[in-house]
Amino acid sequence: EPEVTQTPSHQVTQMGQEVILRCVPISNHLYFYWYRQILGQKVEFLVSFYNNEISEKSEIFDDQFSVERPDGSNFTLKIRSTKLEDSAMYFCASRLDRGTYEQYFGPGTRLTVT
Amino acid sequence: AQTVTQSQPEMSVQEAETVTLSCTYDTSESNYYLFWYKQPPSRQMILVIRQEAYKQQNATENRFSVNFQKAAKSFSLKISDSQLGDTAMYFCAFMAGNTGKLIFGQGTTLQVKP
């Protein structure tokens, strides 16, 4: 069964450094999402992406964040200058098309900013 | 703005018994979808069940069923014949229309005891 994959599973970085979190959505899916979950808290929407454009972004998704689909298979989330409060689990999800509602989540990347 | 509230931070149930997890939501949208996601210790989010707001019939998936009370904006999850593998965090989630943006509740940690 096709699945969403994410790499790395755990990333440790120093405050102020740039990080890129990678996701490979399910191959024929058209809609892509990033969510984050700070330890012990609820899952929060960050951004949605369709047709090589951001469809919607949350207040969390400020200028430090960017997303890209560089090669038609990967979907990346970049944090330009990490802060301690960026430490969280980051989940990528994909959805087939506008007429479907199920989002398939990846296993997540745990980001630890020290 | 839409909100989702899960008022039970933790619950436990004996194996083979039935448990109900509560969820309420607030929205002014008429077209929306509600979901229950399971997050086991492995942390990958798995869709358990989905309900379209326009459908009066409650969704069921094997041992999982919902009680959707649209007027009360309530969406509870019933797990019958609980199994040890049901131990996980359960998130209620809302999606307006087919935006794809999921809004999650705070989660309920369910422990199934042998």
CSV table of C-alpha atoms in Angstrom, one decimal:
chain,number,residue,atom,x,y,z
A,1,GLU,CA,0.0,0.0,0.0
A,2,PRO,CA,1.4,3.4,-0.9
A,3,GLU,CA,2.5,5.6,2.0
A,4,VAL,CA,3.8,9.0,2.8
A,5,THR,CA,7.5,8.9,3.9
A,6,GLN,CA,9.5,11.5,5.8
A,7,THR,CA,13.2,12.0,6.4
A,8,PRO,CA,14.9,12.2,8.7
A,9,SER,CA,13.0,10.6,11.6
A,10,HIS,CA,14.9,12.8,14.1
A,11,GLN,CA,16.8,16.0,13.5
A,12,VAL,CA,18.8,17.8,16.1
A,13,THR,CA,20.0,21.3,15.2
A,14,GLN,CA,21.4,24.4,17.0
A,15,MET,CA,19.3,27.5,17.4
A,16,GLY,CA,19.7,29.8,14.4
A,17,GLN,CA,20.6,27.0,12.0
A,18,GLU,CA,18.5,26.2,8.9
A,19,VAL,CA,16.8,22.9,8.6
A,20,ILE,CA,15.0,21.2,5.7
A,21,LEU,CA,12.5,18.5,6.5
A,22,ARG,CA,11.7,16.2,3.6
A,23,CYS,CA,8.6,14.3,2.6
A,24,VAL,CA,7.7,12.1,-0.2
A,25,PRO,CA,3.9,12.1,-0.6
A,26,ILE,CA,1.9,9.4,-2.3
A,27,SER,CA,2.7,9.5,-6.0
A,28,ASN,CA,-0.6,10.5,-7.5
A,29,HIS,CA,-1.7,12.8,-4.8
A,30,LEU,CA,-2.2,16.5,-5.6
A,31,TYR,CA,-2.6,18.2,-2.2
A,32,PHE,CA,0.1,18.4,0.4
A,33,TYR,CA,0.2,19.6,4.0
A,34,TRP,CA,2.5,20.2,6.9
A,35,TYR,CA,1.4,20.0,10.5
A,36,ARG,CA,3.3,20.3,13.7
A,37,GLN,CA,2.8,18.9,17.1
A,38,ILE,CA,4.7,20.3,20.1
A,39,LEU,CA,5.2,17.6,22.7
A,40,GLY,CA,2.1,17.0,24.7
A,41,GLN,CA,0.0,19.4,22.6
A,42,LYS,CA,-2.4,19.2,19.8
A,43,VAL,CA,-1.6,18.9,16.1
A,44,GLU,CA,-1.6,22.3,14.4
A,45,PHE,CA,-1.9,23.1,10.7
A,46,LEU,CA,1.0,24.9,9.2
A,47,VAL,CA,0.5,25.1,5.4
A,48,SER,CA,-1.3,23.5,2.5
A,49,PHE,CA,0.2,23.3,-1.0
A,50,TYR,CA,-1.4,22.7,-4.4
A,51,ASN,CA,-0.3,23.2,-8.0
A,52,ASN,CA,3.1,24.5,-6.8
A,53,GLU,CA,1.6,27.2,-4.7
A,54,ILE,CA,0.7,27.7,-1.1
A,55,SER,CA,-3.1,27.4,-0.8
A,56,GLU,CA,-3.4,28.4,2.8
A,57,LYS,CA,-1.0,29.0,5.7
A,58,SER,CA,-1.5,29.5,9.4
A,59,GLU,CA,-0.2,32.3,11.7
A,60,ILE,CA,2.6,29.9,12.8
A,61,PHE,CA,3.9,29.8,9.2
A,62,ASP,CA,5.8,33.1,9.2
A,63,ASP,CA,8.7,34.3,7.0
A,64,GLN,CA,11.0,31.8,8.7
A,65,PHE,CA,9.1,28.9,7.0
A,66,SER,CA,9.0,28.0,3.4
A,67,VAL,CA,7.8,25.0,1.4
A,68,GLU,CA,8.8,23.6,-2.0
A,69,ARG,CA,8.2,20.8,-4.3
A,70,PRO,CA,11.5,20.8,-6.0
A,71,ASP,CA,11.3,17.8,-8.3
A,72,GLY,CA,7.8,16.5,-8.5
A,73,SER,CA,8.2,13.9,-5.8
A,74,ASN,CA,9.7,15.5,-2.8
A,75,PHE,CA,7.8,18.1,-0.7
A,76,THR,CA,10.0,20.0,1.7
A,77,LEU,CA,9.6,22.3,4.7
A,78,LYS,CA,12.5,24.7,5.4
A,79,ILE,CA,13.0,26.6,8.6
A,80,ARG,CA,15.5,29.4,7.9
A,81,SER,CA,16.7,30.2,11.4
A,82,THR,CA,15.4,27.8,14.0
A,83,LYS,CA,14.3,28.8,17.4
A,84,LEU,CA,13.9,26.7,20.6
A,85,GLU,CA,10.2,26.9,20.2
A,86,ASP,CA,10.4,25.2,16.8
A,87,SER,CA,11.1,21.9,18.6
A,88,ALA,CA,8.2,19.7,17.7
A,89,MET,CA,7.1,16.7,15.6
A,90,TYR,CA,6.5,17.8,12.0
A,91,PHE,CA,4.0,15.7,10.0
A,92,CYS,CA,3.6,15.8,6.3
A,93,ALA,CA,0.3,14.7,4.8
A,94,SER,CA,-1.1,14.2,1.3
A,95,ARG,CA,-4.5,14.0,-0.3
A,96,LEU,CA,-5.5,12.6,-3.6
A,97,ASP,CA,-7.6,15.3,-5.1
A,98,ARG,CA,-10.3,17.9,-4.4
A,99,GLY,CA,-13.0,15.3,-4.3
A,100,THR,CA,-11.5,13.2,-1.6
A,101,TYR,CA,-11.2,14.0,2.1
A,102,GLU,CA,-8.8,11.6,3.6
A,103,GLN,CA,-5.3,12.9,4.3
A,104,TYR,CA,-2.5,10.3,4.6
A,105,PHE,CA,0.1,11.2,7.2
A,106,GLY,CA,3.7,10.4,7.2
A,107,PRO,CA,5.5,9.1,10.3
A,108,GLY,CA,6.8,12.5,11.3
A,109,THR,CA,10.1,14.1,11.8
A,110,ARG,CA,11.1,15.0,15.4
A,111,LEU,CA,12.9,18.3,15.3
A,112,THR,CA,15.0,19.2,18.4
A,113,VAL,CA,16.5,22.7,18.6
A,114,THR,CA,19.2,23.1,21.2
B,1,ALA,CA,-13.1,30.5,13.3
B,2,GLN,CA,-13.7,26.8,13.9
B,3,THR,CA,-12.7,25.1,17.2
B,4,VAL,CA,-12.6,21.5,18.3
B,5,THR,CA,-12.8,20.5,21.9
B,6,GLN,CA,-12.0,17.2,23.5
B,7,SER,CA,-12.8,17.5,27.2
B,8,GLN,CA,-11.4,14.1,28.3
B,9,PRO,CA,-7.5,14.3,28.5
B,10,GLU,CA,-7.3,10.6,29.6
B,11,MET,CA,-9.5,7.6,29.6
B,12,SER,CA,-9.1,3.9,30.4
B,13,VAL,CA,-11.1,0.8,29.5
B,14,GLN,CA,-10.8,-2.9,30.2
B,15,GLU,CA,-10.1,-5.1,27.3
B,16,ALA,CA,-13.3,-6.3,25.5
B,17,GLU,CA,-15.4,-3.5,26.9
B,18,THR,CA,-16.8,-0.4,25.2
B,19,VAL,CA,-15.6,3.2,25.6
B,20,THR,CA,-16.8,6.5,24.2
B,21,LEU,CA,-14.6,9.4,23.5
B,22,SER,CA,-16.2,12.9,23.4
B,23,CYS,CA,-15.7,15.7,20.9
B,24,THR,CA,-17.5,19.0,20.4
B,25,TYR,CA,-16.9,21.5,17.7
B,26,ASP,CA,-18.0,25.0,16.8
B,27,THR,CA,-18.5,26.3,13.2
B,28,SER,CA,-20.7,28.4,11.1
B,29,GLU,CA,-20.0,26.3,8.1
B,30,SER,CA,-22.8,24.2,6.6
B,31,ASN,CA,-20.5,21.9,4.6
B,32,TYR,CA,-17.9,20.2,6.6
B,33,TYR,CA,-16.3,16.8,7.6
B,34,LEU,CA,-15.4,15.3,10.9
B,35,PHE,CA,-12.7,12.8,11.6
B,36,TRP,CA,-11.2,10.7,14.3
B,37,TYR,CA,-7.5,10.0,14.0
B,38,LYS,CA,-5.5,7.6,16.1
B,39,GLN,CA,-1.9,8.3,17.1
B,40,PRO,CA,-0.3,5.2,18.7
B,41,PRO,CA,3.1,5.4,20.5
B,42,SER,CA,4.8,5.2,17.1
B,43,ARG,CA,3.3,8.7,16.6
B,44,GLN,CA,2.0,8.1,13.0
B,45,MET,CA,-1.5,9.5,12.6
B,46,ILE,CA,-4.0,7.0,11.3
B,47,LEU,CA,-7.5,7.8,10.1
B,48,VAL,CA,-10.1,5.8,12.1
B,49,ILE,CA,-13.4,7.1,10.8
B,50,ARG,CA,-14.9,9.9,8.9
B,51,GLN,CA,-18.3,11.6,8.9
B,52,GLU,CA,-19.8,13.9,6.3
B,53,ALA,CA,-21.9,16.6,7.9
B,54,TYR,CA,-24.6,16.3,5.2
B,55,LYS,CA,-25.1,12.6,6.1
B,56,GLN,CA,-27.6,11.8,8.9
B,57,GLN,CA,-26.5,8.3,9.2
B,58,ASN,CA,-23.7,7.7,11.7
B,59,ALA,CA,-20.5,6.3,10.2
B,60,THR,CA,-19.2,2.9,11.3
B,61,GLU,CA,-16.0,1.1,10.6
B,62,ASN,CA,-15.9,-2.4,12.2
B,63,ARG,CA,-15.6,-1.8,16.0
B,64,PHE,CA,-15.6,1.9,15.6
B,65,SER,CA,-18.7,4.0,15.3
B,66,VAL,CA,-19.6,7.6,15.8
B,67,ASN,CA,-22.6,9.4,17.3
B,68,PHE,CA,-22.9,12.6,15.2
B,69,GLN,CA,-25.3,15.1,16.7
B,70,LYS,CA,-25.3,18.0,14.3
B,71,ALA,CA,-27.5,20.4,16.2
B,72,ALA,CA,-25.5,19.9,19.3
B,73,LYS,CA,-22.2,20.0,17.4
B,74,SER,CA,-21.1,16.8,19.0
B,75,PHE,CA,-19.1,14.0,17.4
B,76,SER,CA,-18.3,11.1,19.8
B,77,LEU,CA,-16.4,8.0,19.0
B,78,LYS,CA,-17.4,4.6,20.3
B,79,ILE,CA,-15.0,1.8,20.4
B,80,SER,CA,-16.6,-1.6,21.0
B,81,ASP,CA,-14.7,-4.8,22.1
B,82,SER,CA,-11.7,-2.7,23.0
B,83,GLN,CA,-8.3,-4.3,22.2
B,84,LEU,CA,-4.9,-3.7,23.6
B,85,GLY,CA,-3.8,-2.3,20.2
B,86,ASP,CA,-6.4,0.5,20.6
B,87,THR,CA,-4.2,2.1,23.2
B,88,ALA,CA,-3.3,5.4,21.7
B,89,MET,CA,-4.0,9.1,21.6
B,90,TYR,CA,-7.2,9.9,19.7
B,91,PHE,CA,-7.7,13.2,18.0
B,92,CYS,CA,-11.0,14.6,16.8
B,93,ALA,CA,-10.6,16.8,13.7
B,94,PHE,CA,-12.7,19.2,11.6
B,95,MET,CA,-12.4,20.2,8.0
B,96,ALA,CA,-14.5,22.9,6.4
B,97,GLY,CA,-15.7,22.1,3.0
B,98,ASN,CA,-12.9,20.4,1.0
B,99,THR,CA,-10.2,22.9,2.1
B,100,GLY,CA,-8.1,20.1,3.3
B,101,LYS,CA,-7.1,22.1,6.4
B,102,LEU,CA,-7.6,19.9,9.5
B,103,ILE,CA,-8.3,21.5,12.8
B,104,PHE,CA,-7.6,19.1,15.7
B,105,GLY,CA,-8.8,18.8,19.2
B,106,GLN,CA,-6.4,18.5,22.1
B,107,GLY,CA,-6.6,14.7,22.1
B,108,THR,CA,-7.7,12.0,24.5
B,109,THR,CA,-5.2,9.4,25.6
B,110,LEU,CA,-6.9,6.0,25.8
B,111,GLN,CA,-5.4,3.2,27.8
B,112,VAL,CA,-6.8,-0.3,27.2
B,113,LYS,CA,-6.1,-2.5,30.2
B,114,PRO,CA,-5.7,-6.3,30.1
